[in-house]
mmCIF file of C-alpha atoms in Angstrom:
data_model
loop_
_atom_site.group_PDB
_atom_site.id
_atom_site.type_symbol
_atom_site.label_atom_id
_atom_site.label_comp_id
_atom_site.label_asym_id
_atom_site.label_seq_id
_atom_site.Cartn_x
_atom_site.Cartn_y
_atom_site.Cartn_z
ATOM 1 C CA UNK A 168 -7.439 -5.106 -7.594
ATOM 2 C CA UNK A 169 -3.916 -4.662 -8.960
ATOM 3 C CA UNK A 170 -5.300 -3.453 -12.289
ATOM 4 C CA UNK A 171 -7.553 -0.958 -10.474
ATOM 5 C CA UNK A 172 -4.590 0.336 -8.452
ATOM 6 C CA UNK A 173 -2.430 0.769 -11.539
ATOM 7 C CA UNK A 174 -5.262 2.449 -13.457
ATOM 8 C CA UNK A 175 -5.739 4.881 -10.537
ATOM 9 C CA UNK A 176 -2.083 5.930 -10.697
ATOM 10 C CA UNK A 177 -0.037 3.521 -8.588
ATOM 11 C CA UNK A 178 3.641 3.079 -9.449
ATOM 12 C CA UNK A 179 3.349 -0.600 -8.572
ATOM 13 C CA UNK A 180 1.149 -3.039 -6.673
ATOM 14 C CA UNK A 181 1.763 -6.480 -5.227
ATOM 15 C CA UNK A 182 0.922 -9.113 -2.634
ATOM 16 C CA UNK A 183 2.700 -8.878 0.708
ATOM 17 C CA UNK A 184 4.246 -12.281 1.348
ATOM 18 C CA UNK A 185 1.737 -15.034 0.664
ATOM 19 C CA UNK A 186 -1.167 -12.673 1.383
ATOM 20 C CA UNK A 187 -3.766 -11.693 2.394
ATOM 21 C CA UNK A 188 -2.306 -8.176 2.223
ATOM 22 C CA UNK A 189 -1.825 -6.114 -0.928
ATOM 23 C CA UNK A 190 0.227 -2.944 -1.195
ATOM 24 C CA UNK A 191 0.563 -0.178 -3.745
ATOM 25 C CA UNK A 192 3.322 2.397 -4.121
ATOM 26 C CA UNK A 193 2.296 5.943 -5.052
ATOM 27 C CA UNK A 194 4.079 9.211 -5.873
ATOM 28 C CA UNK A 195 2.128 11.360 -3.405
ATOM 29 C CA UNK A 196 -0.727 11.411 -0.886
ATOM 30 C CA UNK A 197 -3.316 12.585 -3.420
ATOM 31 C CA UNK A 198 -2.636 9.606 -5.691
ATOM 32 C CA UNK A 199 -2.389 7.374 -2.623
ATOM 33 C CA UNK A 200 -5.989 8.214 -1.691
ATOM 34 C CA UNK A 201 -7.247 7.623 -5.244
ATOM 35 C CA UNK A 202 -5.448 4.278 -5.451
ATOM 36 C CA UNK A 203 -6.672 3.159 -2.026
ATOM 37 C CA UNK A 204 -10.257 4.026 -2.892
ATOM 38 C CA UNK A 205 -10.016 2.177 -6.221
ATOM 39 C CA UNK A 206 -8.650 -0.908 -4.470
ATOM 40 C CA UNK A 207 -11.404 -0.883 -1.831
ATOM 41 C CA UNK A 208 -14.125 -0.408 -4.443
ATOM 42 C CA UNK A 209 -12.781 -3.364 -6.422
ATOM 43 C CA UNK A 210 -12.719 -5.617 -3.374
ATOM 44 C CA UNK A 211 -16.286 -4.539 -2.524
ATOM 45 C CA UNK A 212 -17.459 -5.180 -6.097
ATOM 46 C CA UNK A 213 -16.183 -8.747 -5.695
ATOM 47 C CA UNK A 214 -18.079 -9.166 -2.427
ATOM 48 C CA UNK A 215 -14.929 -8.978 -0.296
ATOM 49 C CA UNK A 216 -14.508 -6.800 2.785
ATOM 50 C CA UNK A 217 -11.162 -5.007 3.077
ATOM 51 C CA UNK A 218 -9.445 -2.432 5.271
ATOM 52 C CA UNK A 219 -7.418 0.471 3.896
ATOM 53 C CA UNK A 220 -4.252 1.605 5.669
ATOM 54 C CA UNK A 221 -2.468 4.618 4.188
ATOM 55 C CA UNK A 222 1.178 4.856 5.173
ATOM 56 C CA UNK A 223 4.288 6.745 4.181
ATOM 57 C CA UNK A 224 7.501 5.098 3.064
ATOM 58 C CA UNK A 225 10.421 5.084 5.497
ATOM 59 C CA UNK A 226 12.967 7.435 3.864
ATOM 60 C CA UNK A 227 15.816 6.293 6.148
ATOM 61 C CA UNK A 228 15.895 2.528 5.670
ATOM 62 C CA UNK A 229 17.141 0.207 8.387
ATOM 63 C CA UNK A 230 18.739 1.722 11.473
ATOM 64 C CA UNK A 231 20.868 -0.196 13.990
ATOM 65 C CA UNK A 232 19.549 0.754 17.419
ATOM 66 C CA UNK A 233 21.400 -1.784 19.558
ATOM 67 C CA UNK A 234 24.558 -3.776 18.979
ATOM 68 C CA UNK A 235 24.845 -7.407 20.123
ATOM 69 C CA UNK A 236 28.217 -9.142 20.550
#
């Protein structure tokens, strides 16, 4: 699945924690869709069911919303 993501244009791809989630970083939404489709097709070809969630990257980072003493 990682190879399929990279071949479709991902900047990088990895396992989230110990799994079962994978993520891929992409330059834009067009590439994001291509990469997501390639990942799903690879899972399906292996007989595995998967869900695709397309999400943007938080451009602001962490924000302190409440201070505790």
